[in-house]
Amino acid sequence: MNYRLPIMLLVATLSSTGLKAADKVEKPTFSKVTIPTTSNMFQGNHAFADINADGKMDLLVKGRNLDKDWNPEVFTLINTGQSLSTKIPFEISNGWHKVVTPIDYNNDGYPDMLLSASRGAELYRNEMGKKMVKVSNFTIEDIELDNDDNKEIRYTGLVSVADFNSDGWQDIVTFDKSGNPVLYLNNQGTGSFTKKNNSGLAAQRNGTLAATDFNNDGYIDLAISGWSDSAGGTYLSVYKNNGDGTFTDIKADTSVGGSVAGTEKGQIMWVDANADGLMDLFITGASSLYSWNSKALLYLNNGNNTFTKNKTDFVGVKKSGAAWCDLNNDGTTDIIYAGETQDGKAKTVVALGKQDGSFEVYDNLLSGVRSGAAISIFDYNGNGSAEVAYMGWGDNEKFAVYTNANTQTLNTRPTAPTNLQIQNEADGALLTWNAGTDKETPVAALRYNVFVKLKNGQVFTIIPANITTGSLIIPDANNAISTRSFKVKASTSDIESWGVQTIDQAKSTSSFAVAQTTGINNTTVQEGNADVTFTQNGFQINATQDAHIYLYDVAGNLLEQQTIKNNTSYTSHLPKGVYILKVQTNKKNQTFKVISK
């Protein structure tokens, strides 16, 4: 349904972003949040999602309750406004899954639930936030973690959800029973998924995966880390999406001292660590390139399919999880990760980004967890300061939620993009806009979410969101785009409305700037005809041959008549209202309904 095209990013100067001096990083002070469940939850993970679609972010949790004989549980901590104060358990047929992943597989605006990583994956449909119902026709081959070799090693980075073939539906990449990566394509929200054969994803096991558009070409790419038989060690594959659900390994340099090192028993994560609009790679786990030592490495994206290692000395961990957010609201990206150090200790590490691109690293701000740690970060109460959830084996606690009590600087919402434009092209409609702004995040680091509503009632978004309020439903900002264009595989005549919102480094969103389409009929542009581009308040015509235009009001009165010569253009800005535009060339006559906003 949709795919994205790159356009040039604008780089903001530091003076325009409110960034603080490099030596004045504000350190968070974390305070534990009271939640209506035990802290003795382990062997699982969690993810923020607005389960009941009420505009307040909830926390979806999967794990084993050590206070109840290690019984497996899956539940949501419902956000009642300022706190996660209500626990809603879900009835599931198989409680032994290890991983829960939110996915709006049917594009209905309610996050559904994928349970996987042990004894067969299951998909549950969200019934308007009231209950989860098992999808009977869903089946995929699934990795098996419920054995001695895989237990308590990794519970994050095993599933990635995104629109990998640009058809508007959320697909799934995960690992099969042999531990190798597999792409399953969504059959248009029916609940069934089809395995993509010959996807280009090579055999690689005991690792993790992550998705983003790392090269800003408009397609969601993949990074996959783990053991590679062909490489004879741990290897990290960076896959460029070819735009059709197939991938090509860019062959990043994975030698010792090279640009990228692979790991297993850890997690890889895409993150714009230096706020330049290019997604970088943060990698944790045990690496054969480093004598199987536990590592935490950051590789900066150079924008040309190469990466450069950041010089920060991060605390190395394995059996780990990680997440990113602007924790202290200074416009730089921060990283929280947790796992087992080389000497077997549980550590939760807070790495605070600095203006000069380095990080201040603290391992004493939060209790340590390991043995398959999981981290989630989001400002669920909307107070301008993000909360942190973590799970794993720890000496003090295993599952907890913390808020940043140091609120000297609070995040502000970004502004929405402006100057929304739509242009009909032979293979779809091109949507463009001007950048949003943000008090804290540099313009280059802002990301964008787009919705498109078709006249048949279907609504597609890059990231699931409420198009009326702008609140995210599943806050996976890695799938947002950094470019300022979006191409839809549909004619403008099929589009009822579309909009775009801004997302900052704290994952806060603007409202959607909304553009109504012009209600165009018969807008197929063929070779030799005039190219008609519609704006919010008029139209522009680029003529490839002599063209005659006639503009009428709805009563049929002729308002304007022009002749446009070959290879020239004409722009008209109209007062608010509804108009009829006729364009005549010697090959075709076209009539359009124009709505000027």
PDB file of N, CA and C in Angstrom, residues 29-98:
ATOM      1  N   THR A  29      17.054  10.869  38.404  1.00  0.00           N
ATOM      2  CA  THR A  29      16.890  10.294  39.738  1.00  0.00           C
ATOM      3  C   THR A  29      15.629   9.443  39.700  1.00  0.00           C
ATOM      4  N   PHE A  30      15.796   8.140  39.791  1.00  0.00           N
ATOM      5  CA  PHE A  30      14.676   7.243  39.578  1.00  0.00           C
ATOM      6  C   PHE A  30      13.958   6.923  40.886  1.00  0.00           C
ATOM      7  N   SER A  31      12.629   6.915  40.795  1.00  0.00           N
ATOM      8  CA  SER A  31      11.770   6.604  41.936  1.00  0.00           C
ATOM      9  C   SER A  31      10.825   5.477  41.535  1.00  0.00           C
ATOM     10  N   LYS A  32      10.728   4.441  42.366  1.00  0.00           N
ATOM     11  CA  LYS A  32       9.926   3.276  42.030  1.00  0.00           C
ATOM     12  C   LYS A  32       8.444   3.610  42.040  1.00  0.00           C
ATOM     13  N   VAL A  33       7.731   3.087  41.045  1.00  0.00           N
ATOM     14  CA  VAL A  33       6.296   3.299  40.894  1.00  0.00           C
ATOM     15  C   VAL A  33       5.548   2.094  41.481  1.00  0.00           C
ATOM     16  N   THR A  34       4.487   2.365  42.195  1.00  0.00           N
ATOM     17  CA  THR A  34       3.648   1.282  42.726  1.00  0.00           C
ATOM     18  C   THR A  34       2.770   0.731  41.613  1.00  0.00           C
ATOM     19  N   ILE A  35       2.829  -0.584  41.402  1.00  0.00           N
ATOM     20  CA  ILE A  35       2.011  -1.238  40.383  1.00  0.00           C
ATOM     21  C   ILE A  35       1.244  -2.400  41.018  1.00  0.00           C
ATOM     22  N   PRO A  36       0.079  -2.752  40.464  1.00  0.00           N
ATOM     23  CA  PRO A  36      -0.791  -3.762  41.093  1.00  0.00           C
ATOM     24  C   PRO A  36      -0.422  -5.204  40.725  1.00  0.00           C
ATOM     25  N   THR A  37       0.855  -5.545  40.843  1.00  0.00           N
ATOM     26  CA  THR A  37       1.300  -6.910  40.582  1.00  0.00           C
ATOM     27  C   THR A  37       2.604  -7.134  41.314  1.00  0.00           C
ATOM     28  N   THR A  38       3.017  -8.361  41.411  1.00  0.00           N
ATOM     29  CA  THR A  38       4.243  -8.694  42.107  1.00  0.00           C
ATOM     30  C   THR A  38       5.474  -8.243  41.326  1.00  0.00           C
ATOM     31  N   SER A  39       6.545  -7.982  42.046  1.00  0.00           N
ATOM     32  CA  SER A  39       7.826  -7.685  41.410  1.00  0.00           C
ATOM     33  C   SER A  39       8.586  -8.968  41.079  1.00  0.00           C
ATOM     34  N   ASN A  40       8.040 -10.107  41.493  1.00  0.00           N
ATOM     35  CA  ASN A  40       8.672 -11.399  41.229  1.00  0.00           C
ATOM     36  C   ASN A  40       8.164 -12.008  39.923  1.00  0.00           C
ATOM     37  N   MET A  41       8.219 -11.228  38.851  1.00  0.00           N
ATOM     38  CA  MET A  41       7.908 -11.698  37.495  1.00  0.00           C
ATOM     39  C   MET A  41       9.223 -11.867  36.748  1.00  0.00           C
ATOM     40  N   PHE A  42       9.346 -12.989  36.038  1.00  0.00           N
ATOM     41  CA  PHE A  42      10.633 -13.322  35.428  1.00  0.00           C
ATOM     42  C   PHE A  42      10.371 -14.190  34.193  1.00  0.00           C
ATOM     43  N   GLN A  43      11.415 -14.409  33.398  1.00  0.00           N
ATOM     44  CA  GLN A  43      11.344 -15.204  32.172  1.00  0.00           C
ATOM     45  C   GLN A  43      10.250 -14.684  31.242  1.00  0.00           C
ATOM     46  N   GLY A  44      10.389 -13.441  30.831  1.00  0.00           N
ATOM     47  CA  GLY A  44       9.426 -12.856  29.921  1.00  0.00           C
ATOM     48  C   GLY A  44       9.850 -11.468  29.501  1.00  0.00           C
ATOM     49  N   ASN A  45       8.881 -10.698  29.033  1.00  0.00           N
ATOM     50  CA  ASN A  45       9.180  -9.344  28.589  1.00  0.00           C
ATOM     51  C   ASN A  45       7.938  -8.475  28.740  1.00  0.00           C
ATOM     52  N   HIS A  46       8.002  -7.263  28.249  1.00  0.00           N
ATOM     53  CA  HIS A  46       6.898  -6.316  28.341  1.00  0.00           C
ATOM     54  C   HIS A  46       7.021  -5.305  27.215  1.00  0.00           C
ATOM     55  N   ALA A  47       5.935  -4.600  26.939  1.00  0.00           N
ATOM     56  CA  ALA A  47       5.935  -3.587  25.888  1.00  0.00           C
ATOM     57  C   ALA A  47       4.813  -2.604  26.152  1.00  0.00           C
ATOM     58  N   PHE A  48       5.079  -1.331  25.925  1.00  0.00           N
ATOM     59  CA  PHE A  48       4.036  -0.320  26.053  1.00  0.00           C
ATOM     60  C   PHE A  48       3.110  -0.389  24.834  1.00  0.00           C
ATOM     61  N   ALA A  49       1.817  -0.303  25.092  1.00  0.00           N
ATOM     62  CA  ALA A  49       0.804  -0.274  24.032  1.00  0.00           C
ATOM     63  C   ALA A  49      -0.493   0.248  24.633  1.00  0.00           C
ATOM     64  N   ASP A  50      -1.232   1.017  23.861  1.00  0.00           N
ATOM     65  CA  ASP A  50      -2.515   1.546  24.317  1.00  0.00           C
ATOM     66  C   ASP A  50      -3.587   0.493  24.039  1.00  0.00           C
ATOM     67  N   ILE A  51      -3.719  -0.466  24.952  1.00  0.00           N
ATOM     68  CA  ILE A  51      -4.544  -1.649  24.721  1.00  0.00           C
ATOM     69  C   ILE A  51      -6.014  -1.286  24.489  1.00  0.00           C
ATOM     70  N   ASN A  52      -6.554  -0.346  25.241  1.00  0.00           N
ATOM     71  CA  ASN A  52      -7.969   0.015  25.081  1.00  0.00           C
ATOM     72  C   ASN A  52      -8.169   1.264  24.219  1.00  0.00           C
ATOM     73  N   ALA A  53      -7.098   1.726  23.579  1.00  0.00           N
ATOM     74  CA  ALA A  53      -7.178   2.834  22.620  1.00  0.00           C
ATOM     75  C   ALA A  53      -7.878   4.058  23.192  1.00  0.00           C
ATOM     76  N   ASP A  54      -7.542   4.386  24.453  1.00  0.00           N
ATOM     77  CA  ASP A  54      -8.161   5.551  25.089  1.00  0.00           C
ATOM     78  C   ASP A  54      -7.206   6.743  25.144  1.00  0.00           C
ATOM     79  N   GLY A  55      -6.072   6.637  24.469  1.00  0.00           N
ATOM     80  CA  GLY A  55      -5.113   7.733  24.453  1.00  0.00           C
ATOM     81  C   GLY A  55      -4.129   7.704  25.600  1.00  0.00           C
ATOM     82  N   LYS A  56      -4.202   6.682  26.458  1.00  0.00           N
ATOM     83  CA  LYS A  56      -3.283   6.542  27.595  1.00  0.00           C
ATOM     84  C   LYS A  56      -2.518   5.235  27.439  1.00  0.00           C
ATOM     85  N   MET A  57      -1.188   5.311  27.502  1.00  0.00           N
ATOM     86  CA  MET A  57      -0.348   4.165  27.211  1.00  0.00           C
ATOM     87  C   MET A  57      -0.350   3.172  28.370  1.00  0.00           C
ATOM     88  N   ASP A  58      -0.649   1.914  28.060  1.00  0.00           N
ATOM     89  CA  ASP A  58      -0.662   0.829  29.034  1.00  0.00           C
ATOM     90  C   ASP A  58       0.615   0.005  28.898  1.00  0.00           C
ATOM     91  N   LEU A  59       0.797  -0.968  29.797  1.00  0.00           N
ATOM     92  CA  LEU A  59       1.985  -1.828  29.751  1.00  0.00           C
ATOM     93  C   LEU A  59       1.537  -3.282  29.646  1.00  0.00           C
ATOM     94  N   LEU A  60       1.898  -3.912  28.529  1.00  0.00           N
ATOM     95  CA  LEU A  60       1.588  -5.314  28.266  1.00  0.00           C
ATOM     96  C   LEU A  60       2.737  -6.161  28.808  1.00  0.00           C
ATOM     97  N   VAL A  61       2.412  -7.193  29.617  1.00  0.00           N
ATOM     98  CA  VAL A  61       3.431  -7.943  30.354  1.00  0.00           C
ATOM     99  C   VAL A  61       3.243  -9.442  30.147  1.00  0.00           C
ATOM    100  N   LYS A  62       4.353 -10.150  29.933  1.00  0.00           N
ATOM    101  CA  LYS A  62       4.366 -11.618  29.874  1.00  0.00           C
ATOM    102  C   LYS A  62       5.511 -12.121  30.741  1.00  0.00           C
ATOM    103  N   GLY A  63       5.239 -13.077  31.600  1.00  0.00           N
ATOM    104  CA  GLY A  63       6.289 -13.626  32.443  1.00  0.00           C
ATOM    105  C   GLY A  63       5.775 -14.744  33.320  1.00  0.00           C
ATOM    106  N   ARG A  64       6.634 -15.228  34.218  1.00  0.00           N
ATOM    107  CA  ARG A  64       6.251 -16.261  35.169  1.00  0.00           C
ATOM    108  C   ARG A  64       6.252 -15.660  36.569  1.00  0.00           C
ATOM    109  N   ASN A  65       5.186 -15.921  37.299  1.00  0.00           N
ATOM    110  CA  ASN A  65       4.979 -15.350  38.626  1.00  0.00           C
ATOM    111  C   ASN A  65       5.617 -16.275  39.662  1.00  0.00           C
ATOM    112  N   LEU A  66       6.737 -15.833  40.216  1.00  0.00           N
ATOM    113  CA  LEU A  66       7.457 -16.655  41.185  1.00  0.00           C
ATOM    114  C   LEU A  66       6.703 -16.792  42.500  1.00  0.00           C
ATOM    115  N   ASP A  67       5.779 -15.856  42.759  1.00  0.00           N
ATOM    116  CA  ASP A  67       4.976 -15.944  43.981  1.00  0.00           C
ATOM    117  C   ASP A  67       3.845 -16.959  43.856  1.00  0.00           C
ATOM    118  N   LYS A  68       3.585 -17.437  42.623  1.00  0.00           N
ATOM    119  CA  LYS A  68       2.504 -18.393  42.392  1.00  0.00           C
ATOM    120  C   LYS A  68       3.054 -19.613  41.662  1.00  0.00           C
ATOM    121  N   ASP A  69       4.098 -20.212  42.267  1.00  0.00           N
ATOM    122  CA  ASP A  69       4.677 -21.458  41.756  1.00  0.00           C
ATOM    123  C   ASP A  69       5.166 -21.330  40.318  1.00  0.00           C
ATOM    124  N   TRP A  70       5.680 -20.167  39.982  1.00  0.00           N
ATOM    125  CA  TRP A  70       6.243 -19.920  38.660  1.00  0.00           C
ATOM    126  C   TRP A  70       5.189 -20.045  37.551  1.00  0.00           C
ATOM    127  N   ASN A  71       3.950 -19.819  37.875  1.00  0.00           N
ATOM    128  CA  ASN A  71       2.901 -19.900  36.863  1.00  0.00           C
ATOM    129  C   ASN A  71       3.078 -18.816  35.805  1.00  0.00           C
ATOM    130  N   PRO A  72       2.895 -19.151  34.531  1.00  0.00           N
ATOM    131  CA  PRO A  72       2.991 -18.133  33.476  1.00  0.00           C
ATOM    132  C   PRO A  72       1.758 -17.236  33.462  1.00  0.00           C
ATOM    133  N   GLU A  73       1.986 -15.953  33.224  1.00  0.00           N
ATOM    134  CA  GLU A  73       0.899 -14.986  33.176  1.00  0.00           C
ATOM    135  C   GLU A  73       1.116 -14.020  32.020  1.00  0.00           C
ATOM    136  N   VAL A  74       0.021 -13.533  31.462  1.00  0.00           N
ATOM    137  CA  VAL A  74       0.057 -12.423  30.528  1.00  0.00           C
ATOM    138  C   VAL A  74      -1.061 -11.470  30.930  1.00  0.00           C
ATOM    139  N   PHE A  75      -0.717 -10.193  31.061  1.00  0.00           N
ATOM    140  CA  PHE A  75      -1.697  -9.222  31.527  1.00  0.00           C
ATOM    141  C   PHE A  75      -1.303  -7.827  31.058  1.00  0.00           C
ATOM    142  N   THR A  76      -2.231  -6.914  31.233  1.00  0.00           N
ATOM    143  CA  THR A  76      -1.972  -5.505  30.942  1.00  0.00           C
ATOM    144  C   THR A  76      -2.124  -4.693  32.216  1.00  0.00           C
ATOM    145  N   LEU A  77      -1.179  -3.807  32.457  1.00  0.00           N
ATOM    146  CA  LEU A  77      -1.318  -2.797  33.500  1.00  0.00           C
ATOM    147  C   LEU A  77      -1.949  -1.573  32.842  1.00  0.00           C
ATOM    148  N   ILE A  78      -3.219  -1.331  33.169  1.00  0.00           N
ATOM    149  CA  ILE A  78      -3.993  -0.283  32.508  1.00  0.00           C
ATOM    150  C   ILE A  78      -3.661   1.077  33.109  1.00  0.00           C
ATOM    151  N   ASN A  79      -3.427   2.022  32.229  1.00  0.00           N
ATOM    152  CA  ASN A  79      -3.141   3.396  32.616  1.00  0.00           C
ATOM    153  C   ASN A  79      -4.469   4.120  32.871  1.00  0.00           C
ATOM    154  N   THR A  80      -4.662   4.541  34.113  1.00  0.00           N
ATOM    155  CA  THR A  80      -5.915   5.219  34.469  1.00  0.00           C
ATOM    156  C   THR A  80      -5.786   6.739  34.422  1.00  0.00           C
ATOM    157  N   GLY A  81      -4.699   7.217  33.902  1.00  0.00           N
ATOM    158  CA  GLY A  81      -4.518   8.660  33.766  1.00  0.00           C
ATOM    159  C   GLY A  81      -3.138   9.110  34.175  1.00  0.00           C
ATOM    160  N   GLN A  82      -2.764   8.774  35.398  1.00  0.00           N
ATOM    161  CA  GLN A  82      -1.442   9.126  35.891  1.00  0.00           C
ATOM    162  C   GLN A  82      -0.656   7.915  36.383  1.00  0.00           C
ATOM    163  N   SER A  83      -1.288   6.760  36.477  1.00  0.00           N
ATOM    164  CA  SER A  83      -0.621   5.589  37.034  1.00  0.00           C
ATOM    165  C   SER A  83      -1.116   4.312  36.366  1.00  0.00           C
ATOM    166  N   LEU A  84      -0.292   3.265  36.461  1.00  0.00           N
ATOM    167  CA  LEU A  84      -0.668   1.938  35.992  1.00  0.00           C
ATOM    168  C   LEU A  84      -1.318   1.208  37.161  1.00  0.00           C
ATOM    169  N   SER A  85      -2.580   1.502  37.410  1.00  0.00           N
ATOM    170  CA  SER A  85      -3.203   1.113  38.670  1.00  0.00           C
ATOM    171  C   SER A  85      -4.170  -0.056  38.567  1.00  0.00           C
ATOM    172  N   THR A  86      -4.408  -0.564  37.374  1.00  0.00           N
ATOM    173  CA  THR A  86      -5.348  -1.672  37.224  1.00  0.00           C
ATOM    174  C   THR A  86      -4.694  -2.797  36.428  1.00  0.00           C
ATOM    175  N   LYS A  87      -4.799  -4.018  36.945  1.00  0.00           N
ATOM    176  CA  LYS A  87      -4.242  -5.190  36.271  1.00  0.00           C
ATOM    177  C   LYS A  87      -5.365  -5.972  35.605  1.00  0.00           C
ATOM    178  N   ILE A  88      -5.255  -6.178  34.291  1.00  0.00           N
ATOM    179  CA  ILE A  88      -6.241  -6.927  33.524  1.00  0.00           C
ATOM    180  C   ILE A  88      -5.569  -8.180  32.973  1.00  0.00           C
ATOM    181  N   PRO A  89      -5.859  -9.358  33.537  1.00  0.00           N
ATOM    182  CA  PRO A  89      -5.255 -10.601  33.013  1.00  0.00           C
ATOM    183  C   PRO A  89      -5.968 -11.055  31.747  1.00  0.00           C
ATOM    184  N   PHE A  90      -5.245 -11.776  30.896  1.00  0.00           N
ATOM    185  CA  PHE A  90      -5.824 -12.320  29.679  1.00  0.00           C
ATOM    186  C   PHE A  90      -5.843 -13.839  29.759  1.00  0.00           C
ATOM    187  N   GLU A  91      -6.952 -14.419  29.318  1.00  0.00           N
ATOM    188  CA  GLU A  91      -7.056 -15.867  29.237  1.00  0.00           C
ATOM    189  C   GLU A  91      -6.456 -16.327  27.914  1.00  0.00           C
ATOM    190  N   ILE A  92      -5.465 -17.208  28.007  1.00  0.00           N
ATOM    191  CA  ILE A  92      -4.794 -17.701  26.811  1.00  0.00           C
ATOM    192  C   ILE A  92      -4.749 -19.221  26.856  1.00  0.00           C
ATOM    193  N   SER A  93      -4.673 -19.835  25.677  1.00  0.00           N
ATOM    194  CA  SER A  93      -4.738 -21.297  25.615  1.00  0.00           C
ATOM    195  C   SER A  93      -3.419 -21.951  25.974  1.00  0.00           C
ATOM    196  N   ASN A  94      -2.321 -21.250  25.758  1.00  0.00           N
ATOM    197  CA  ASN A  94      -0.995 -21.805  26.025  1.00  0.00           C
ATOM    198  C   ASN A  94      -0.202 -20.780  26.803  1.00  0.00           C
ATOM    199  N   GLY A  95       0.078 -21.064  28.046  1.00  0.00           N
ATOM    200  CA  GLY A  95       0.734 -20.071  28.885  1.00  0.00           C
ATOM    201  C   GLY A  95       2.236 -20.089  28.864  1.00  0.00           C
ATOM    202  N   TRP A  96       2.827 -20.962  28.044  1.00  0.00           N
ATOM    203  CA  TRP A  96       4.276 -21.150  28.145  1.00  0.00           C
ATOM    204  C   TRP A  96       5.082 -20.316  27.166  1.00  0.00           C
ATOM    205  N   HIS A  97       4.436 -19.445  26.439  1.00  0.00           N
ATOM    206  CA  HIS A  97       5.194 -18.537  25.575  1.00  0.00           C
ATOM    207  C   HIS A  97       6.115 -17.665  26.415  1.00  0.00           C
ATOM    208  N   LYS A  98       7.207 -17.223  25.790  1.00  0.00           N
ATOM    209  CA  LYS A  98       8.182 -16.410  26.517  1.00  0.00           C
ATOM    210  C   LYS A  98       8.105 -14.928  26.163  1.00  0.00           C
TER     211      LYS A  98
END
